[in-house]
Short mmCIF file of C-alpha atoms in Angstrom, two decimals:
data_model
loop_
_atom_site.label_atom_id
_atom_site.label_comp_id
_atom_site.label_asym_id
_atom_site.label_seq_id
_atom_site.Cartn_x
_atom_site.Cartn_y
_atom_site.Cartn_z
CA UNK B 556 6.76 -73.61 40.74
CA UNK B 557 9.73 -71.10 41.81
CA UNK B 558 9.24 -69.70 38.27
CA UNK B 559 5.60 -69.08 38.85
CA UNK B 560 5.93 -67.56 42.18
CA UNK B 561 8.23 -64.75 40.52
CA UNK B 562 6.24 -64.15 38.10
CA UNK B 563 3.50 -63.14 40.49
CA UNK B 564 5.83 -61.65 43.15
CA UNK B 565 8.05 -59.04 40.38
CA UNK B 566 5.10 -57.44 39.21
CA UNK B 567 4.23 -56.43 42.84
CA UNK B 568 7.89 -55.60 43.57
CA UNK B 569 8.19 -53.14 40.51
CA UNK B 570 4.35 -51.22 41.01
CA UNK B 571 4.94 -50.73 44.37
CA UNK B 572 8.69 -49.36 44.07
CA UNK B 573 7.04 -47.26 41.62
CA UNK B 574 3.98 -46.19 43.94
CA UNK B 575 6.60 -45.33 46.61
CA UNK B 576 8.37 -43.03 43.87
CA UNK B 577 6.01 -41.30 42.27
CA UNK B 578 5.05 -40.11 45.74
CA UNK B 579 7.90 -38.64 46.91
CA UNK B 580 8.06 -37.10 43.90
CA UNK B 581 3.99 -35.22 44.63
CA UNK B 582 5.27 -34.31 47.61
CA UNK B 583 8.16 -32.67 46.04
CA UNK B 584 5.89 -30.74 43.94
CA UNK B 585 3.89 -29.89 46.77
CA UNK B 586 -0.22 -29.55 46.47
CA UNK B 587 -1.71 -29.34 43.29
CA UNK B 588 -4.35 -25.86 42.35
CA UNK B 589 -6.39 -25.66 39.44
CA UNK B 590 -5.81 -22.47 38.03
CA UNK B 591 -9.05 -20.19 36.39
CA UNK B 592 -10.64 -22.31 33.32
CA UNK B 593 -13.04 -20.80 31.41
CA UNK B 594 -17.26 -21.07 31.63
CA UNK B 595 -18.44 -24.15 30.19
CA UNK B 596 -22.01 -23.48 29.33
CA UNK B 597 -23.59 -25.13 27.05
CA UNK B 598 -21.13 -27.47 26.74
CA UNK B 599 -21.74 -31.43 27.92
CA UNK B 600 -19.66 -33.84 29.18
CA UNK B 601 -19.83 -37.20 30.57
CA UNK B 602 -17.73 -38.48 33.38
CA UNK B 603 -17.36 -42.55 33.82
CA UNK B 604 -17.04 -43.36 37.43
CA UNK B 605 -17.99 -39.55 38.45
CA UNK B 606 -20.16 -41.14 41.53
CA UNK B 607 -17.37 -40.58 43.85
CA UNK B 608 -13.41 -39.85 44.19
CA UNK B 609 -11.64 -38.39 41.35
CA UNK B 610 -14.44 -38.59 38.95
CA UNK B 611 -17.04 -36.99 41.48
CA UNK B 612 -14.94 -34.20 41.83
CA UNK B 613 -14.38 -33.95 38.01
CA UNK B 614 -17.61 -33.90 37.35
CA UNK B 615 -18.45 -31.64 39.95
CA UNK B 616 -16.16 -28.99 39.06
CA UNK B 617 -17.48 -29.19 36.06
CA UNK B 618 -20.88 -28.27 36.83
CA UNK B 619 -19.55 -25.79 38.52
CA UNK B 620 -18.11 -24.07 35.34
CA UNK B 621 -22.12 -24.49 33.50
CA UNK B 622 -21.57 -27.51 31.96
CA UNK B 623 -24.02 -30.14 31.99
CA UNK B 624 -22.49 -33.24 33.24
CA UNK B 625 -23.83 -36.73 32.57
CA UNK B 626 -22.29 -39.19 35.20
CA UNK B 627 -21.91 -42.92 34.20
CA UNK B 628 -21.63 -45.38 36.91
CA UNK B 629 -22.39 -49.05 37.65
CA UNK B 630 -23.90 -48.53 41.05
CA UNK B 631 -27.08 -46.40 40.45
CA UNK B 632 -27.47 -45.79 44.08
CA UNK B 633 -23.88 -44.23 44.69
CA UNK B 634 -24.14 -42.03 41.19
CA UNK B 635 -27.74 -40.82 42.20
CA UNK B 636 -26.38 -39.72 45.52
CA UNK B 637 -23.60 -37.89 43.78
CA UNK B 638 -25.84 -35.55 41.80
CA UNK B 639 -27.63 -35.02 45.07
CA UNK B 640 -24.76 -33.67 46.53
CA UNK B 641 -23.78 -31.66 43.58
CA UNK B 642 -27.40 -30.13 43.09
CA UNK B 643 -27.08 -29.34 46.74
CA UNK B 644 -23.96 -26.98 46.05
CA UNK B 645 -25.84 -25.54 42.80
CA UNK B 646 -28.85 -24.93 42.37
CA UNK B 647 -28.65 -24.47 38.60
CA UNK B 648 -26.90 -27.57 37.97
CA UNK B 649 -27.02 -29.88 34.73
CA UNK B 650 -26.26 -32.87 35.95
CA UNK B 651 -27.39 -36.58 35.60
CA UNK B 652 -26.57 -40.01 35.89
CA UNK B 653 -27.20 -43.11 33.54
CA UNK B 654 -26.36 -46.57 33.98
CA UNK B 655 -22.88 -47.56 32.75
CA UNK B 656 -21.07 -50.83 33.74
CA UNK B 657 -17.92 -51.14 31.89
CA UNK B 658 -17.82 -54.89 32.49
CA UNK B 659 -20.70 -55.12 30.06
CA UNK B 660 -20.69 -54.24 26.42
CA UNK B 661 -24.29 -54.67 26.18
CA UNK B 662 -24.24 -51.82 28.75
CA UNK B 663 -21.60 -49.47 27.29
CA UNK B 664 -23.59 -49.78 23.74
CA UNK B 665 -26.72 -49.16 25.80
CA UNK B 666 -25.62 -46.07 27.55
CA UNK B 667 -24.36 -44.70 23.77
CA UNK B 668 -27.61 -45.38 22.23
CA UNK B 669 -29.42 -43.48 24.87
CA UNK B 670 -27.15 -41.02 24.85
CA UNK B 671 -26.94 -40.49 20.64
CA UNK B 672 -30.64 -40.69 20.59
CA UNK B 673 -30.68 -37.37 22.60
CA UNK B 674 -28.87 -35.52 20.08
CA UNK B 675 -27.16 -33.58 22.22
CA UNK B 676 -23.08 -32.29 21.40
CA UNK B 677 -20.47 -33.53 23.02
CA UNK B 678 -17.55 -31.43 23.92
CA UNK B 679 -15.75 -33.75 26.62
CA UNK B 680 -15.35 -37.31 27.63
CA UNK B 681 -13.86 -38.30 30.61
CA UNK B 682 -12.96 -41.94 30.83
CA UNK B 683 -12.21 -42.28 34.53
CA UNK B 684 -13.54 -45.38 36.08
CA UNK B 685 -11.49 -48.27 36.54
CA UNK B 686 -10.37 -51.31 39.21
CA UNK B 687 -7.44 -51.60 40.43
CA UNK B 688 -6.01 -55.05 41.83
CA UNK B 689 -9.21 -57.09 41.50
CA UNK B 690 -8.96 -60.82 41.79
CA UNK B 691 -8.29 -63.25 38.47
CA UNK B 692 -11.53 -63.01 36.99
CA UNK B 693 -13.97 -62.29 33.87
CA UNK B 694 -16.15 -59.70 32.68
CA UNK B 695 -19.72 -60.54 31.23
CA UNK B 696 -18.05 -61.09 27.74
CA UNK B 697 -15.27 -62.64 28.90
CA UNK B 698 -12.76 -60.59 28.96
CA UNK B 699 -9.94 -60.05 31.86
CA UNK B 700 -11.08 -57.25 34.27
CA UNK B 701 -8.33 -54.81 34.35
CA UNK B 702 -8.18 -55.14 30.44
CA UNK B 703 -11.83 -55.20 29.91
CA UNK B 704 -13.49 -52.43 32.34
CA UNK B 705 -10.35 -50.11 32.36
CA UNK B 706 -9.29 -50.24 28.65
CA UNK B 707 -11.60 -52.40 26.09
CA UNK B 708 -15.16 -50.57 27.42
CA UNK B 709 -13.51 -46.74 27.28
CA UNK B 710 -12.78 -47.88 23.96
CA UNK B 711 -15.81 -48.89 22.39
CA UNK B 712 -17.89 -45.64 24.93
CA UNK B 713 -15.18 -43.77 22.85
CA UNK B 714 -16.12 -45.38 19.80
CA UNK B 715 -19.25 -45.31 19.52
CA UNK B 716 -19.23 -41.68 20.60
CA UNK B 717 -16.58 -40.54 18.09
CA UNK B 718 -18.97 -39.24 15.38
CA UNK B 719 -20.85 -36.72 18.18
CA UNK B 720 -17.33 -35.84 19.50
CA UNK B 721 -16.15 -35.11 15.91
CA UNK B 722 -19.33 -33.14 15.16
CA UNK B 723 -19.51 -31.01 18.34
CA UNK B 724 -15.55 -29.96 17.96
CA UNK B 725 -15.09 -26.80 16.20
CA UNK B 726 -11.89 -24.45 15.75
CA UNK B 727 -10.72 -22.91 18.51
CA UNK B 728 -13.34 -25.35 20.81
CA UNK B 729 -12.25 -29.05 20.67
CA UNK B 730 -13.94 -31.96 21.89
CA UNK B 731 -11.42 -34.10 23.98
CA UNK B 732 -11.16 -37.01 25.34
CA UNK B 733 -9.53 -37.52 28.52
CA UNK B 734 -8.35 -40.73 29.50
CA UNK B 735 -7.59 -41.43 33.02
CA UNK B 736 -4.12 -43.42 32.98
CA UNK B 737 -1.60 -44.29 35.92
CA UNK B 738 2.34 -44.09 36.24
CA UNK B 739 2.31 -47.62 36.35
CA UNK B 740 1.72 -47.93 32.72
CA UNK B 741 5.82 -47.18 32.21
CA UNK B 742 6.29 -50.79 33.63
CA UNK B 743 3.34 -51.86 31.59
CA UNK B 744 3.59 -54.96 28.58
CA UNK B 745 1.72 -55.41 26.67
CA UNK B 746 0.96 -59.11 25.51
CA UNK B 747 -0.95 -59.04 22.23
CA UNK B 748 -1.28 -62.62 22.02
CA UNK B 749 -2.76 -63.13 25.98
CA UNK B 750 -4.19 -59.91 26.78
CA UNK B 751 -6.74 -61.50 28.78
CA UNK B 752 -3.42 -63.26 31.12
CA UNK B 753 -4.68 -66.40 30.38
CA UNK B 754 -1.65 -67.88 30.07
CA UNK B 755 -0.61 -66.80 34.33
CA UNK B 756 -2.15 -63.90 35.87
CA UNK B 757 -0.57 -61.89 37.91
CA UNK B 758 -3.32 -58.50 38.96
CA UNK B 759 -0.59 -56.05 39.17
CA UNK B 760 1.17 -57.18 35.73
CA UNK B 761 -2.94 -56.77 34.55
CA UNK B 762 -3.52 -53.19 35.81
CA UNK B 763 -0.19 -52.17 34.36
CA UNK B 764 -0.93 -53.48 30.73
CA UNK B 765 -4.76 -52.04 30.68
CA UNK B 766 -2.90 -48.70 31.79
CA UNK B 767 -0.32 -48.86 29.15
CA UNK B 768 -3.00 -50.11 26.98
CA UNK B 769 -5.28 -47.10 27.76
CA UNK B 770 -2.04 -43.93 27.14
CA UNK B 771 -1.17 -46.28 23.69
CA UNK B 772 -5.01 -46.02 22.72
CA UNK B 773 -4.83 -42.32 23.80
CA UNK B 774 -2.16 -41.45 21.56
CA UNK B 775 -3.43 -43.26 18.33
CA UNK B 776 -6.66 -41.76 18.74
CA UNK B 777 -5.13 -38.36 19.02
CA UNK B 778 -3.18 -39.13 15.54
CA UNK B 779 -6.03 -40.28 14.09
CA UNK B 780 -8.26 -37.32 14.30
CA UNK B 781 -5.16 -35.19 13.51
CA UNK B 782 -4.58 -36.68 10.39
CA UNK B 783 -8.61 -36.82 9.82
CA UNK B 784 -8.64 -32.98 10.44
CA UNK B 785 -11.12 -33.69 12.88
CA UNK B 786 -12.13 -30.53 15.92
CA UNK B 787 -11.28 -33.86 18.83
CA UNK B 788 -7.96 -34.05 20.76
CA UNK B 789 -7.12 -37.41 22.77
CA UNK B 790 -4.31 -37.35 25.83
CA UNK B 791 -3.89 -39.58 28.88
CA UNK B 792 -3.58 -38.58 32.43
CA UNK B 793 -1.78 -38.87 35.33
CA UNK B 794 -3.79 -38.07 38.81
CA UNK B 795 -0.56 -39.46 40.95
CA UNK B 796 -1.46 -41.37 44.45
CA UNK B 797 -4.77 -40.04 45.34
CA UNK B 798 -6.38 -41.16 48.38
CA UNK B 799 -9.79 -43.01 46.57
CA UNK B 800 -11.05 -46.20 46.88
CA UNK B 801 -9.08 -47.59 44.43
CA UNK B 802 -7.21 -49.69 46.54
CA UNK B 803 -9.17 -51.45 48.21
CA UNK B 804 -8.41 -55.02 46.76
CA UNK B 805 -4.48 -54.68 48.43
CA UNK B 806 -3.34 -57.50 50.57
CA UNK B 807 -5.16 -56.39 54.10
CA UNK B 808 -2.18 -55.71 56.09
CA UNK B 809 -1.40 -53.47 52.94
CA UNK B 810 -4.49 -52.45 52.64
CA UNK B 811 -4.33 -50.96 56.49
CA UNK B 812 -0.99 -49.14 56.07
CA UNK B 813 -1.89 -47.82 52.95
CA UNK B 814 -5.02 -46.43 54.57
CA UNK B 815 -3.33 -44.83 57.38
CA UNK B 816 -0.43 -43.09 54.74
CA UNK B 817 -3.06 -42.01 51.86
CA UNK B 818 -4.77 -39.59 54.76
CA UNK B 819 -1.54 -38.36 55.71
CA UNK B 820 0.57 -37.89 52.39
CA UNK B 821 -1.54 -39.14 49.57
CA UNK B 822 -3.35 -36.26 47.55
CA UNK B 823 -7.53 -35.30 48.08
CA UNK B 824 -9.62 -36.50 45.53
CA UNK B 825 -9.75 -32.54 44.67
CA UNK B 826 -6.01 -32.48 43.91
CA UNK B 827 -6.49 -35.71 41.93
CA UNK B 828 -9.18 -34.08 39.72
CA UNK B 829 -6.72 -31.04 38.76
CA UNK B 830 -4.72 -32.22 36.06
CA UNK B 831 -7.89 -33.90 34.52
CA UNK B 832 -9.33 -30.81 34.36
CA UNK B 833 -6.78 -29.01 33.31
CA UNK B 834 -6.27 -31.84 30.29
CA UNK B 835 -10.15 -31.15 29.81
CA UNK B 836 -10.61 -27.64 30.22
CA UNK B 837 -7.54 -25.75 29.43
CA UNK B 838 -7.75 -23.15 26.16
CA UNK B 839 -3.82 -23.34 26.26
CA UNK B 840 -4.33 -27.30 24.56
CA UNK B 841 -6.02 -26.08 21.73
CA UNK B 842 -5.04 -26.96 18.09
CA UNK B 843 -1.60 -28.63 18.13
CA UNK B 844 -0.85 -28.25 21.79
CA UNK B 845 -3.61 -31.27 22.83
CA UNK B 846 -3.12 -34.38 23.39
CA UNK B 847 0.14 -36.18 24.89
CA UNK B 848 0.51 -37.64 28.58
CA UNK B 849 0.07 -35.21 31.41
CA UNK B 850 0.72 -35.27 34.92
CA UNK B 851 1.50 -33.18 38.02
CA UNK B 852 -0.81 -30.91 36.61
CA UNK B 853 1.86 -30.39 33.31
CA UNK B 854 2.41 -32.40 29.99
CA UNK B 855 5.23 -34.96 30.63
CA UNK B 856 7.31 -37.06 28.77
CA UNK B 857 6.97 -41.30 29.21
CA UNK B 858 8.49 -44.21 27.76
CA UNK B 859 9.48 -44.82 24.50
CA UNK B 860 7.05 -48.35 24.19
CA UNK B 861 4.32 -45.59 24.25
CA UNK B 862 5.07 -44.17 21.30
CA UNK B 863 5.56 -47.33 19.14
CA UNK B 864 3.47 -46.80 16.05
CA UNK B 865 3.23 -50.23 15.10
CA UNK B 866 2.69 -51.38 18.59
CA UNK B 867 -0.55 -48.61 18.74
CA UNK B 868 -1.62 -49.83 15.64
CA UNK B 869 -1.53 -53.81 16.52
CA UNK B 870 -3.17 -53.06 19.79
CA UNK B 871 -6.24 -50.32 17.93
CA UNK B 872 -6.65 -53.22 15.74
CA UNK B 873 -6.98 -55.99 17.46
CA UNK B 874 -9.07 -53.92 19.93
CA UNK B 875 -11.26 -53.65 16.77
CA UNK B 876 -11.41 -57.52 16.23
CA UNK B 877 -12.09 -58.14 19.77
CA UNK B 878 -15.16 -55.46 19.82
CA UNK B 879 -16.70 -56.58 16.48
CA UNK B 880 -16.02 -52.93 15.01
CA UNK B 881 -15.70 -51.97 11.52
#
């Protein structure tokens, strides 16, 4: 019983010691500015979770820069509303939402389809949504929540997307792939025999291991199209505490104090969206300088499980298995 009740209370311990550091450390570096990227017309890029928070103002700034943005979202409603709002701001905006729920494969293949039968490039992907905290339960196929909607379906949208990525990337212009990570993924383990927590759950000790999961995935993917000689760069970012609905599932009297600090010290979704950008956007992270871990708006180093090659390759692969991909 005592054993149990550690194992659910440590997890919390160590991600919230962490929260606490990493912002100290953002208010250290003081506010975040994106600096002058270049015009993105005719480029396209879709943004999971760009309905509001950090991906709304991704996908926003985006449009800003000519690109056409296609927003994927699970709540139509919210997502339509977003591109409102953006079309509202510019008049000559691309931008568009389509149904995505990453708790769904049937969905995520869905939304691929549709897009592939388009034939349209694409030049960026921006796998931002995700859940944070959510009580022990199941996606539609089963799969734990933090593992399934914030790691598995970015991997198969990514997958199934890889052969547009790889022929819209060109010298000089790479398609990239930007995955929205956390800090907490350096106190991240991952379990490859119960990555669905099925042996005791503990929702902090699952968002850490998706987010480990999802800068692990990052990096192999970047190899892999290295060593292809493929136009498509992969890295993994960092937006630091950002004041988003993201945690909304806390504990309520942690969910109240939070509240009142994120207005005060935590960052605008705007200042969350720079470093994304900057991994998306920047012409300095062309050829060998893409990829890696970024945060704070720079490329940063993290720990050394993240760059276990057999670890990357155990988790790709069984990430294969799981999905039914060849």
């Amino acid at each position: 019983m005592l054993s149990a009740f550690w194992c659910h209370l440590l997890p919390a311990i160590k991600l919230y010691l962490l929260g606490l550091k990493v912002l100290l450390l953002q208010l250290l570096n003081g506010p975040l500015r994106l600096p002058v990227m270049p015009r993105q017309d005719g480029n396209v890029a879709i943004v999971t979770g760009g309905g509001r928070g950090i991906g709304y103002e991704v996908a926003r700034h985006l449009v800003r820069l000519g690109a056409h943005v296609i927003i994927g979202g699970r709540d139509e409603q919210e997502g339509l509303a977003a591109v409102r709002r953006i079309c509202e701001h510019y008049k000559e905006a691309k931008v568009e939402f389509k149904k995505l729920d990453l708790a769904s494969l049937q969905s995520v293949r869905q939304f691929a389809q549709s897009f592939r039968e388009r034939d349209l490039p694409l030049n960026i992907l921006v796998n931002n949504a995700g859940v944070m905290l959510v009580p022990e339960g199941r996606t539609e196929d089963g799969f734990e929540q933090h593992f399934g909607v914030n790691y598995l379906g970015h991997f198969l949208l990514t997958w199934l997307l890889l052969d547009t990525l790889k022929d819209s990337g060109k010298s000089g212009h790479v398609s990239r792939v930007v995955n929205v990570s956390s800090s907490a993924h350096c106190i991240g383990q991952i379990r490859l025999n119960d990555l669905n927590s099925r042996q005791s759950y503990s929702s902090h000790a699952a968002y850490c291991q998706s987010k480990l999961a999802q800068v692990l995935f990052s990096f192999h993917l970047h190899q892999e199209m290295q060593s292809g000689g493929f136009q498509v760069s992969s890295c993994a970012v960092d937006p630091g505490m950002v004041d988003t609905a993201l945690y909304r599932h806390l504990w309520t009297p942690l969910h109240l104090a939070q509240s009142v600090i994120a207005r005060l010290l935590f960052r605008t979704p705007e200042e969350g969206a720079t470093t994304v950008l900057s991994a998306a956007l920047s012409p300095a992270l062309e050829g060998d300088c893409g990829g890696g871990y970024w945060a704070n708006g720079c490329r940063k180093m993290t720990t050394p499980l993240t760059f276990d090659p057999q670890l990357q390759v155990s988790l790709w692969e069984i990430s294969l298995q799981l999905l039914n991909l060849h």
